[in-house]
Short mmCIF file of C-alpha atoms in Angstrom, two decimals:
data_model
loop_
_atom_site.label_atom_id
_atom_site.label_comp_id
_atom_site.label_asym_id
_atom_site.label_seq_id
_atom_site.Cartn_x
_atom_site.Cartn_y
_atom_site.Cartn_z
CA MET A 1 0.03 0.00 -0.14
CA PHE A 2 2.64 2.33 0.98
CA GLY A 3 4.54 1.50 -2.38
CA THR A 4 1.54 2.19 -4.45
CA GLN A 5 1.01 5.60 -2.76
CA MET A 6 4.93 6.28 -3.59
CA LYS A 7 4.17 5.57 -7.03
CA ARG A 8 1.32 7.77 -7.40
CA ARG A 9 3.07 10.59 -5.89
CA ALA A 10 5.92 10.29 -8.18
CA VAL A 11 3.68 10.03 -11.27
CA THR A 12 1.76 13.14 -10.07
CA ALA A 13 5.14 15.10 -9.73
CA LEU A 14 6.26 13.95 -12.89
CA ALA A 15 2.95 15.09 -14.53
CA ALA A 16 3.73 18.59 -12.87
CA LEU A 17 7.05 18.97 -14.10
CA LEU A 18 6.06 17.86 -17.53
CA MET A 19 3.04 20.49 -17.58
CA LEU A 20 5.57 23.08 -16.18
CA ALA A 21 8.19 22.25 -18.81
CA ALA A 22 5.29 22.83 -21.80
CA ILE A 23 4.40 25.92 -20.03
CA LEU A 24 7.63 27.39 -20.10
CA ALA A 25 8.42 26.24 -23.76
CA ALA A 26 5.26 27.84 -24.93
CA ALA A 27 5.88 31.19 -22.98
CA PRO A 28 8.19 33.60 -25.10
CA ALA A 29 11.80 33.48 -24.29
CA ARG A 30 13.00 36.36 -21.92
CA ALA A 31 16.47 37.35 -23.18
CA ALA A 32 18.97 38.50 -20.66
CA GLU A 33 20.81 41.53 -21.79
CA LEU A 34 21.34 43.75 -24.84
CA ARG A 35 24.35 45.87 -25.57
CA ILE A 36 24.29 48.66 -27.70
CA GLY A 37 27.04 50.88 -29.08
CA LEU A 38 25.98 54.59 -29.33
CA ALA A 39 27.45 56.95 -31.84
CA ALA A 40 26.99 60.17 -29.58
CA ASP A 41 27.71 60.97 -26.15
CA VAL A 42 24.54 61.34 -23.45
CA SER A 43 24.97 64.41 -21.48
CA SER A 44 22.27 64.29 -19.03
CA LEU A 45 19.51 62.02 -17.94
CA ASP A 46 17.41 65.02 -17.06
CA PRO A 47 14.77 65.05 -19.98
CA HIS A 48 14.04 68.66 -19.77
CA TYR A 49 17.51 70.17 -19.64
CA LEU A 50 19.25 69.92 -22.92
CA ASN A 51 17.52 69.35 -26.30
CA ILE A 52 19.78 67.21 -28.36
CA ALA A 53 18.97 63.89 -29.92
CA PRO A 54 21.44 61.55 -28.01
CA ASN A 55 19.63 62.92 -24.70
CA ILE A 56 16.37 62.49 -26.17
CA ALA A 57 16.77 58.79 -27.42
CA LEU A 58 17.90 57.90 -23.73
CA SER A 59 15.04 59.69 -22.32
CA THR A 60 12.62 57.63 -24.26
CA HIS A 61 13.80 54.55 -22.47
CA LEU A 62 12.81 55.87 -19.09
CA PHE A 63 10.06 58.65 -19.80
CA ASP A 64 6.89 58.84 -21.91
CA THR A 65 5.52 61.48 -23.98
CA LEU A 66 1.79 62.47 -24.41
CA VAL A 67 1.94 61.89 -28.17
CA ALA A 68 4.37 59.36 -29.14
CA VAL A 69 6.12 59.06 -32.79
CA SER A 70 5.92 55.96 -34.90
CA PRO A 71 9.04 54.57 -36.72
CA ASP A 72 7.53 55.91 -39.68
CA GLY A 73 7.39 59.56 -38.31
CA GLN A 74 3.50 59.48 -37.70
CA LEU A 75 1.91 60.76 -34.49
CA VAL A 76 0.38 58.04 -32.62
CA PRO A 77 -1.14 57.85 -28.95
CA GLY A 78 1.37 57.62 -25.85
CA LEU A 79 0.32 58.70 -22.75
CA ALA A 80 -2.39 60.46 -24.21
CA ILE A 81 -4.94 57.94 -25.72
CA SER A 82 -6.34 60.68 -27.64
CA TRP A 83 -6.53 64.48 -28.44
CA ARG A 84 -8.72 66.92 -30.15
CA ALA A 85 -8.99 70.65 -30.98
CA VAL A 86 -12.19 71.74 -28.95
CA ASP A 87 -11.96 74.97 -30.71
CA ALA A 88 -9.26 77.07 -32.62
CA THR A 89 -7.35 77.67 -29.36
CA THR A 90 -7.97 74.68 -27.22
CA TRP A 91 -6.60 71.29 -27.09
CA GLU A 92 -8.32 68.63 -25.02
CA LEU A 93 -6.33 65.06 -24.22
CA LYS A 94 -7.42 62.02 -22.58
CA LEU A 95 -4.79 60.55 -20.59
CA ARG A 96 -4.30 56.53 -20.70
CA PRO A 97 -5.62 55.08 -17.46
CA GLY A 98 -3.66 52.84 -15.07
CA VAL A 99 -0.37 54.24 -16.10
CA LYS A 100 2.20 53.57 -13.38
CA PHE A 101 5.70 55.42 -12.50
CA HIS A 102 8.58 53.20 -11.65
CA ASP A 103 8.02 53.78 -8.06
CA GLY A 104 4.35 52.44 -8.46
CA SER A 105 2.66 55.73 -8.03
CA GLU A 106 -0.21 56.62 -10.35
CA LEU A 107 0.52 58.74 -13.12
CA THR A 108 -2.33 61.79 -13.38
CA ALA A 109 -3.11 65.06 -15.11
CA ASP A 110 -1.00 66.82 -12.03
CA ASP A 111 2.22 65.18 -13.43
CA VAL A 112 1.41 66.35 -16.91
CA LEU A 113 0.86 69.77 -15.78
CA PHE A 114 3.98 70.08 -13.86
CA SER A 115 5.98 68.38 -16.58
CA LEU A 116 4.80 71.16 -19.35
CA ASP A 117 5.86 73.66 -16.53
CA ARG A 118 9.18 72.42 -15.90
CA PRO A 119 11.10 73.37 -18.93
CA ALA A 120 10.49 77.01 -18.34
CA ALA A 121 11.43 76.61 -14.55
CA LEU A 122 14.91 75.22 -15.45
CA VAL A 123 17.80 77.76 -14.92
CA GLY A 124 21.12 77.47 -17.29
CA SER A 125 19.63 74.91 -19.83
CA PRO A 126 22.02 75.45 -22.63
CA GLY A 127 19.38 73.76 -25.12
CA PRO A 128 15.86 74.45 -23.66
CA PHE A 129 12.58 72.44 -24.66
CA THR A 130 10.56 75.55 -24.15
CA SER A 131 9.95 76.03 -27.86
CA TYR A 132 7.59 73.24 -27.45
CA THR A 133 5.92 74.57 -24.54
CA ARG A 134 5.94 78.41 -25.40
CA GLN A 135 2.67 78.34 -27.41
CA ILE A 136 0.51 77.24 -24.18
CA VAL A 137 -0.65 80.39 -22.33
CA ALA A 138 -3.21 78.32 -19.71
CA LYS A 139 -3.73 74.91 -18.74
CA ASP A 140 -5.79 72.96 -16.42
CA ALA A 141 -7.00 69.29 -15.49
CA PRO A 142 -10.75 69.17 -15.36
CA ASP A 143 -9.97 65.30 -13.82
CA ARG A 144 -7.47 63.26 -13.19
CA HIS A 145 -7.11 61.70 -16.97
CA THR A 146 -8.04 64.79 -18.74
CA VAL A 147 -5.66 67.85 -19.73
CA ARG A 148 -6.87 71.23 -21.52
CA LEU A 149 -4.33 73.22 -23.08
CA LYS A 150 -4.94 76.95 -24.45
CA THR A 151 -2.82 78.75 -27.05
CA ALA A 152 -2.75 82.66 -27.52
CA LYS A 153 -3.75 81.82 -31.17
CA ALA A 154 -4.87 78.94 -33.40
CA TYR A 155 -2.15 76.49 -33.42
CA GLY A 156 -2.17 73.09 -35.29
CA PRO A 157 1.11 71.81 -34.45
CA LEU A 158 0.68 71.38 -30.72
CA PRO A 159 0.38 67.57 -30.81
CA LEU A 160 3.56 67.68 -32.34
CA ASP A 161 5.19 69.82 -29.85
CA LEU A 162 3.83 67.54 -27.21
CA SER A 163 5.94 64.47 -28.80
CA SER A 164 8.92 66.47 -27.50
CA ILE A 165 8.14 66.75 -23.80
CA PHE A 166 8.72 63.90 -21.33
CA ILE A 167 6.34 63.58 -18.51
CA VAL A 168 8.00 63.09 -15.20
CA SER A 169 6.79 62.39 -11.65
CA LYS A 170 5.81 65.67 -9.73
CA ARG A 171 6.12 64.00 -6.53
CA ALA A 172 9.67 62.75 -7.40
CA ALA A 173 10.96 66.05 -9.36
CA GLN A 174 9.11 68.78 -7.88
CA TYR A 175 12.06 70.04 -5.73
CA ALA A 176 14.80 68.11 -7.41
CA SER A 177 17.71 69.37 -9.60
CA THR A 178 19.30 68.10 -12.82
CA ALA A 179 22.28 66.62 -10.98
CA ASP A 180 19.28 64.55 -9.18
CA PHE A 181 18.15 63.15 -12.13
CA ASN A 182 21.97 62.53 -13.44
CA SER A 183 22.29 60.36 -10.24
CA GLY A 184 19.38 58.39 -11.06
CA LYS A 185 17.68 59.71 -7.62
CA VAL A 186 14.67 61.03 -9.69
CA ALA A 187 14.99 59.39 -12.89
CA ILE A 188 11.66 58.08 -12.41
CA GLY A 189 9.56 57.87 -15.45
CA SER A 190 6.77 55.41 -16.90
CA GLY A 191 9.01 54.18 -19.71
CA PRO A 192 9.65 50.67 -20.79
CA TYR A 193 12.96 50.70 -18.83
CA ARG A 194 14.11 51.90 -15.42
CA PHE A 195 17.39 53.43 -14.17
CA ALA A 196 20.21 51.09 -13.05
CA ARG A 197 23.63 53.06 -13.76
CA PHE A 198 25.05 56.26 -15.34
CA LEU A 199 28.77 56.21 -16.13
CA ARG A 200 29.37 59.42 -17.79
CA GLY A 201 31.12 59.11 -21.17
CA ASP A 202 31.03 55.30 -20.79
CA ARG A 203 27.60 53.52 -20.44
CA ILE A 204 24.14 53.88 -19.15
CA GLU A 205 22.68 50.70 -17.75
CA LEU A 206 19.03 50.17 -17.52
CA VAL A 207 16.57 47.21 -16.27
CA ARG A 208 13.01 46.27 -17.75
CA ASN A 209 10.05 47.90 -16.22
CA GLU A 210 8.06 44.96 -15.63
CA HIS A 211 4.78 46.99 -15.15
CA TYR A 212 5.15 48.94 -18.60
CA TRP A 213 1.90 49.84 -19.95
CA GLY A 214 2.72 49.09 -23.54
CA ASP A 215 4.44 46.04 -25.33
CA LYS A 216 6.80 44.60 -22.80
CA PRO A 217 10.56 44.84 -23.91
CA ALA A 218 12.34 41.80 -24.85
CA TRP A 219 15.37 42.40 -22.63
CA ASP A 220 15.87 42.02 -18.95
CA LYS A 221 19.03 44.23 -18.90
CA VAL A 222 20.12 47.07 -21.43
CA SER A 223 23.76 48.51 -21.75
CA LEU A 224 24.06 51.36 -23.66
CA ARG A 225 28.06 51.90 -24.44
CA ILE A 226 29.21 55.28 -25.49
CA LEU A 227 31.47 54.72 -28.53
CA THR A 228 31.52 58.04 -30.30
CA SER A 229 34.59 57.08 -32.95
CA ASN A 230 33.48 54.91 -35.74
CA ALA A 231 36.54 52.24 -35.72
CA PRO A 232 36.13 51.48 -31.91
CA ARG A 233 32.58 51.25 -32.37
CA LEU A 234 32.39 48.87 -35.23
CA ALA A 235 35.47 47.11 -33.55
CA ALA A 236 33.34 46.37 -30.56
CA LEU A 237 30.49 44.66 -32.66
CA LEU A 238 32.89 42.64 -34.76
CA ALA A 239 34.64 41.59 -31.44
CA GLY A 240 31.26 40.56 -29.68
CA ASP A 241 31.44 43.33 -27.18
CA VAL A 242 28.09 44.80 -28.41
CA ASP A 243 25.39 43.08 -29.93
CA ALA A 244 24.27 46.14 -32.25
CA ILE A 245 25.58 49.63 -33.16
CA GLU A 246 24.08 52.72 -34.56
CA GLY A 247 25.92 55.07 -37.28
CA VAL A 248 27.61 52.26 -39.13
CA PRO A 249 30.57 53.63 -40.95
CA ALA A 250 29.67 53.95 -44.79
CA ALA A 251 32.99 52.01 -45.83
CA HIS A 252 32.36 49.13 -43.98
CA ILE A 253 28.54 48.61 -44.96
CA GLU A 254 29.22 46.03 -47.69
CA ARG A 255 31.69 44.23 -45.47
CA ILE A 256 29.11 43.52 -42.75
CA LYS A 257 26.54 42.38 -45.50
CA ALA A 258 28.94 39.87 -46.70
CA ASP A 259 29.59 38.66 -42.98
CA PRO A 260 26.91 36.04 -42.11
CA LYS A 261 27.44 36.53 -38.39
CA PHE A 262 25.85 40.02 -38.98
CA ARG A 263 22.86 41.91 -40.22
CA LEU A 264 21.90 45.42 -41.07
CA GLU A 265 18.69 47.41 -40.94
CA GLN A 266 18.39 50.55 -43.08
CA LYS A 267 15.67 53.49 -43.43
CA VAL A 268 15.58 56.63 -45.52
CA SER A 269 15.55 58.99 -42.41
CA TRP A 270 14.19 62.28 -41.93
CA ARG A 271 17.52 64.16 -42.09
CA THR A 272 18.13 66.36 -45.43
CA ILE A 273 21.36 67.71 -46.32
CA PHE A 274 21.48 70.71 -48.00
CA TRP A 275 23.69 74.03 -49.00
CA HIS A 276 22.75 77.20 -47.32
CA LEU A 277 23.89 80.18 -49.97
CA ASP A 278 24.40 83.54 -48.13
CA GLN A 279 21.75 86.07 -49.63
CA SER A 280 22.67 89.10 -47.71
CA ALA A 281 23.10 92.37 -49.36
CA ARG A 282 26.54 92.93 -48.16
CA PRO A 283 29.51 91.50 -49.96
CA SER A 284 29.68 87.88 -49.12
CA PRO A 285 32.79 87.10 -47.19
CA PHE A 286 34.00 84.15 -49.12
CA VAL A 287 33.03 85.15 -52.49
CA THR A 288 35.81 86.75 -54.83
CA ASP A 289 36.84 87.10 -58.57
CA LYS A 290 39.27 84.62 -59.57
CA ALA A 291 42.12 86.83 -58.78
CA GLY A 292 40.87 86.57 -55.19
CA LYS A 293 39.61 90.36 -55.06
CA GLN A 294 36.44 90.47 -53.28
CA LEU A 295 33.35 91.14 -55.38
CA PRO A 296 31.43 94.43 -54.67
CA GLU A 297 28.18 92.54 -55.03
CA ASN A 298 27.30 89.41 -53.87
CA PRO A 299 26.34 86.96 -56.70
CA LEU A 300 24.59 84.57 -54.27
CA ARG A 301 21.76 86.88 -54.00
CA ASP A 302 20.79 86.27 -57.86
CA MET A 303 18.44 83.44 -57.92
CA ARG A 304 19.94 82.46 -61.27
CA VAL A 305 23.28 82.14 -59.67
CA ARG A 306 21.69 79.60 -56.94
CA ARG A 307 19.79 77.92 -59.68
CA ALA A 308 23.08 77.43 -61.53
CA ILE A 309 24.91 76.07 -58.48
CA SER A 310 21.95 73.54 -58.02
CA MET A 311 21.95 72.47 -61.77
CA ALA A 312 25.71 71.86 -61.38
CA ILE A 313 25.60 69.04 -59.07
CA ASP A 314 24.61 65.46 -59.98
CA ARG A 315 22.71 64.33 -57.18
CA LYS A 316 22.32 60.59 -58.65
CA ALA A 317 26.40 60.38 -58.67
CA LEU A 318 26.61 61.96 -55.48
CA THR A 319 24.53 59.59 -53.52
CA SER A 320 25.70 56.51 -55.50
CA ARG A 321 29.25 57.18 -55.16
CA THR A 322 30.41 59.77 -52.44
CA MET A 323 27.37 58.78 -50.27
CA GLU A 324 27.92 55.02 -51.15
CA GLY A 325 24.37 54.30 -51.53
CA LEU A 326 23.82 55.88 -48.01
CA ALA A 327 21.40 58.70 -49.50
CA VAL A 328 18.72 59.30 -51.89
CA PRO A 329 18.40 62.70 -53.87
CA ALA A 330 16.43 65.31 -52.38
CA SER A 331 13.86 67.90 -53.75
CA ASN A 332 12.32 69.00 -50.56
CA LEU A 333 13.54 70.19 -47.14
CA VAL A 334 11.93 67.33 -45.39
CA ALA A 335 12.23 63.68 -46.36
CA PRO A 336 9.37 61.59 -48.21
CA GLY A 337 6.40 60.30 -45.80
CA ILE A 338 7.14 63.50 -43.53
CA PHE A 339 3.96 65.75 -42.98
CA GLY A 340 4.29 68.44 -45.43
CA HIS A 341 6.65 66.76 -47.89
CA ASN A 342 5.58 68.11 -51.58
CA PRO A 343 5.62 65.33 -53.98
CA ALA A 344 5.12 67.42 -56.83
CA LEU A 345 8.69 69.06 -56.26
CA PRO A 346 11.16 67.26 -58.77
CA VAL A 347 14.73 66.49 -57.97
CA GLU A 348 16.99 69.29 -59.76
CA LYS A 349 18.20 67.74 -63.34
CA TYR A 350 21.83 67.65 -63.59
CA ASP A 351 22.57 70.26 -66.28
CA PRO A 352 25.95 71.79 -66.19
CA ASP A 353 25.54 73.45 -69.84
CA GLY A 354 22.35 75.17 -68.26
CA ALA A 355 24.44 76.24 -65.46
CA ARG A 356 26.88 78.02 -67.55
CA LYS A 357 24.19 79.84 -69.55
CA LEU A 358 22.49 80.98 -66.35
CA LEU A 359 25.72 82.07 -64.71
CA ALA A 360 26.48 84.10 -67.91
CA GLU A 361 22.86 85.66 -68.06
CA ALA A 362 23.53 86.68 -64.25
CA GLY A 363 26.50 88.28 -65.47
CA TYR A 364 29.18 86.10 -64.61
CA PRO A 365 30.42 84.02 -67.86
CA ASP A 366 33.75 83.60 -66.47
CA GLY A 367 32.25 82.66 -63.20
CA PHE A 368 33.92 83.50 -59.79
CA ALA A 369 35.43 82.05 -56.74
CA LEU A 370 33.69 80.51 -53.69
CA ILE A 371 34.81 78.77 -50.56
CA LEU A 372 32.39 75.95 -49.57
CA HIS A 373 32.41 75.23 -45.36
CA GLY A 374 30.95 72.32 -44.01
CA THR A 375 31.76 69.61 -41.16
CA ASN A 376 33.87 66.67 -41.05
CA ASP A 377 32.32 64.84 -38.14
CA ARG A 378 28.64 65.45 -38.08
CA TYR A 379 26.83 63.73 -41.31
CA ILE A 380 27.51 60.65 -43.16
CA ASN A 381 30.66 61.17 -45.45
CA ASP A 382 30.04 65.00 -44.73
CA ALA A 383 33.59 66.32 -45.94
CA ALA A 384 33.21 64.27 -48.93
CA VAL A 385 30.14 65.60 -49.89
CA VAL A 386 31.69 69.25 -49.60
CA GLN A 387 34.66 68.20 -51.75
CA THR A 388 32.40 66.57 -54.28
CA THR A 389 30.24 69.75 -54.60
CA ALA A 390 33.52 71.72 -55.09
CA GLN A 391 34.21 69.53 -57.87
CA TYR A 392 30.97 70.03 -59.81
CA LEU A 393 30.98 73.85 -59.36
CA ASN A 394 34.60 73.72 -60.82
CA ARG A 395 33.28 72.20 -64.02
CA VAL A 396 30.91 75.07 -64.68
CA GLY A 397 33.07 78.00 -63.93
CA ILE A 398 32.94 78.26 -60.04
CA ARG A 399 36.40 78.05 -58.68
CA ALA A 400 35.58 76.36 -55.50
CA GLN A 401 37.77 75.48 -52.67
CA VAL A 402 36.96 73.63 -49.42
CA GLN A 403 37.22 74.35 -45.88
CA THR A 404 35.76 71.60 -43.34
CA MET A 405 36.11 71.52 -39.44
CA PRO A 406 34.70 69.81 -36.50
CA LEU A 407 30.92 70.37 -35.65
CA SER A 408 32.08 71.93 -32.41
CA ILE A 409 33.62 75.03 -34.42
CA TYR A 410 31.55 75.16 -37.36
CA PHE A 411 28.17 75.47 -35.91
CA GLY A 412 28.96 78.37 -33.89
CA ARG A 413 30.61 80.21 -37.02
CA ALA A 414 27.93 79.45 -39.21
CA ARG A 415 25.30 80.90 -37.06
CA LYS A 416 27.09 84.07 -37.10
CA GLY A 417 26.81 84.15 -40.48
CA GLU A 418 30.60 83.80 -41.40
CA PHE A 419 30.23 81.48 -44.45
CA SER A 420 29.11 81.92 -48.15
CA ALA A 421 28.15 78.46 -48.54
CA ALA A 422 27.43 76.29 -45.53
CA LEU A 423 26.43 72.59 -45.56
CA LEU A 424 23.66 71.80 -42.95
CA GLY A 425 21.68 68.62 -42.38
CA TRP A 426 18.17 69.00 -40.79
CA GLY A 427 15.43 66.37 -39.47
CA SER A 428 11.91 67.37 -38.84
CA LEU A 429 8.54 65.52 -38.37
CA ALA A 430 6.68 68.40 -40.19
CA GLY A 431 7.30 70.48 -43.00
CA ASP A 432 5.88 73.83 -41.81
CA PHE A 433 8.28 73.57 -38.39
CA ALA A 434 11.30 72.90 -40.74
CA LEU A 435 10.64 75.85 -43.16
CA ARG A 436 9.91 78.32 -40.24
CA THR A 437 13.32 77.51 -38.77
CA VAL A 438 15.40 77.09 -41.93
CA VAL A 439 14.06 79.48 -44.36
CA GLY A 440 11.64 81.95 -42.35
CA THR A 441 12.56 85.32 -42.09
CA PRO A 442 15.06 85.63 -39.12
CA ASN A 443 13.03 87.13 -36.16
CA PRO A 444 14.97 86.37 -32.43
CA GLN A 445 11.71 87.35 -31.10
CA THR A 446 9.94 84.76 -32.28
CA GLY A 447 12.66 82.28 -33.08
CA TRP A 448 11.83 82.31 -36.83
CA GLY A 449 14.76 81.68 -38.97
CA SER A 450 17.01 80.57 -36.13
CA TRP A 451 18.85 78.12 -38.62
CA ASN A 452 18.34 80.44 -41.35
CA TRP A 453 22.18 80.88 -42.40
CA GLY A 454 21.42 82.05 -45.88
CA LYS A 455 19.14 84.94 -44.55
CA TYR A 456 16.52 84.18 -47.28
CA SER A 457 13.48 86.31 -46.69
CA ASN A 458 10.22 86.12 -48.47
CA GLY A 459 6.97 87.61 -46.92
CA MET A 460 4.72 85.20 -48.90
CA VAL A 461 6.50 82.16 -47.73
CA ASP A 462 6.25 83.37 -44.01
CA ALA A 463 2.49 83.82 -44.64
CA LEU A 464 1.86 80.43 -46.00
CA VAL A 465 3.93 79.07 -43.09
CA ARG A 466 1.82 81.23 -40.43
CA SER A 467 -1.19 79.96 -42.37
CA ALA A 468 -0.04 76.31 -41.83
CA LEU A 469 1.09 76.69 -38.20
CA SER A 470 -2.32 78.14 -37.21
CA SER A 471 -4.80 75.47 -38.74
CA VAL A 472 -6.07 72.96 -36.60
CA ALA A 473 -7.42 70.78 -39.52
CA PRO A 474 -4.50 68.68 -40.73
CA ALA A 475 -5.27 68.58 -44.65
CA GLU A 476 -5.39 72.62 -44.66
CA ARG A 477 -2.28 72.74 -42.72
CA GLU A 478 -0.13 70.52 -44.91
CA ASN A 479 -1.68 72.19 -48.24
CA ALA A 480 -0.17 75.48 -46.83
CA ALA A 481 3.19 73.81 -45.98
CA ARG A 482 3.34 72.49 -49.00
CA GLN A 483 2.70 75.54 -50.97
CA ALA A 484 5.35 77.32 -48.77
CA ALA A 485 7.66 74.59 -49.74
CA ALA A 486 7.15 75.23 -53.45
CA LEU A 487 7.64 78.88 -53.15
CA ALA A 488 11.05 78.78 -51.43
CA LEU A 489 12.29 75.91 -53.00
CA GLY A 490 11.43 77.44 -56.51
CA GLU A 491 13.56 80.40 -55.26
CA TYR A 492 16.44 78.41 -54.21
CA ALA A 493 15.94 79.39 -50.50
CA ILE A 494 18.24 76.44 -50.01
CA VAL A 495 19.95 73.87 -52.33
CA PRO A 496 18.69 70.28 -51.55
CA LEU A 497 21.31 67.34 -52.15
CA HIS A 498 20.07 64.18 -50.33
CA HIS A 499 18.11 62.60 -47.64
CA GLN A 500 20.44 60.17 -45.46
CA VAL A 501 19.74 56.62 -45.14
CA ALA A 502 20.36 55.49 -41.45
CA THR A 503 21.94 52.22 -40.62
CA TRP A 504 21.90 49.90 -37.81
CA ALA A 505 24.22 46.74 -37.60
CA MET A 506 23.80 43.74 -35.25
CA ARG A 507 24.87 40.09 -34.61
CA LYS A 508 22.55 37.43 -36.37
CA GLY A 509 19.60 36.50 -34.33
CA LEU A 510 18.50 40.21 -33.94
CA GLN A 511 16.34 42.46 -35.73
CA TYR A 512 15.57 46.03 -35.10
CA THR A 513 12.39 48.30 -36.30
CA ALA A 514 14.17 51.18 -38.02
CA ARG A 515 13.25 54.49 -37.45
CA THR A 516 13.10 57.58 -39.69
CA ASP A 517 14.01 59.77 -37.17
CA GLU A 518 17.37 57.67 -36.55
CA PHE A 519 16.83 57.31 -32.99
CA THR A 520 18.18 54.00 -31.47
CA PHE A 521 15.85 52.56 -28.79
CA ALA A 522 16.49 49.28 -26.93
CA HIS A 523 12.75 48.41 -26.77
CA LEU A 524 12.38 48.12 -30.49
CA PHE A 525 15.41 45.22 -30.73
CA HIS A 526 14.00 41.89 -30.74
CA PRO A 527 15.33 38.31 -31.17
CA GLN A 528 14.90 36.87 -34.50
#
């Protein structure tokens, strides 16, 4: 009798073990750790302190925004499940119920109101987020899960602005400093990962948020390694020290493609590379005759000259050779698929003979001399792009020379208007936003034209952009933005070259949901 009972218990235990094994086999695998090599340094964990891409990408792991952005650059629900324009100056957002911060406290409308106020309260921010909140003149919370925002005038892009403001816990951050965020003490969000450790200049370590409201991340732990130089970053991937890298060096793309141990993910990005040409009334600082004497008038003010420069550039050859296939020719300031992209604008046809004729019509049959300026450490093959442009201009009679420099030096000089022809890359999720900043008539009080290095100005373009920004009807807004783009680009406010292709490399067995905005998010990596 005793032996029979023992046998029954053994059979029961075995059956339980087999059932548990079956359950575990059917459950999705939980990966241990993901190691990613980042191409740029993360300087702060405070999501409202410095508005630069590396910090924003990191913040997205820890914090959420009211409005999220899909990998294709479309606005989708985040902490707000819906938003609507109650009237021309009032927006109402309904918050997602049941969202918890990492410390277990509930996220409510009070946290949202606090987070929208916080960027303006920070002192000494070197790159404030206030451009996304300045349109809001009043706000209130009718209940714990509803927020109403008032603007001084009709303002259609407010949902897009809200995709850039991270929501923090009022309880944790009300009296906290940026240093408290960097220490991890108050780095408490509702995002897919929780803070573990921040070693400045080396790595950021994160752990999975088991109570995340969205799709659960695949990784228990994430290590984001700071590897800003191309060679060490690539070497870390090849040696197995990291599982994936962003910013893959163009010269090594084919090598990685041919190696069965690795794979690539690529996507046309939102970043457009273009030339700003100085259109100031004064003589331009780096335009001379071919003997080196400064010209009394600035030839770049003449639209025929700007068009000739555009026609002189073979964009198909530039993207296939200089960019090694990591770009597509551009006709717009914003990439295809981005709100406000105008599909009616054609890519400039390569026409060196036509360029020479236009230069002669403008009074420069023998051309002139021009120095092209650009970065050598910011965009894909940027120094080579500047050199290639110079070669094309030389073929049509413009004696072009090249000066490239590190970003840390270049941007400060370019924003002061020191260059005659300056290379710039710009990424935006809306055409009217980009036009306002890049070709809008410069106005320090309103922030218009803050990156308009060429000092282009057209009142009709400004009016169309204002019309777009003030429309809360998406179709009307996009139509106005496209009209503004057609007018500005028809006058060669800028000379667009190409849209970059963003590339991620990873070990075999991983896949990544590539993003138009070039951001690298650990929660978008999955085991194959």
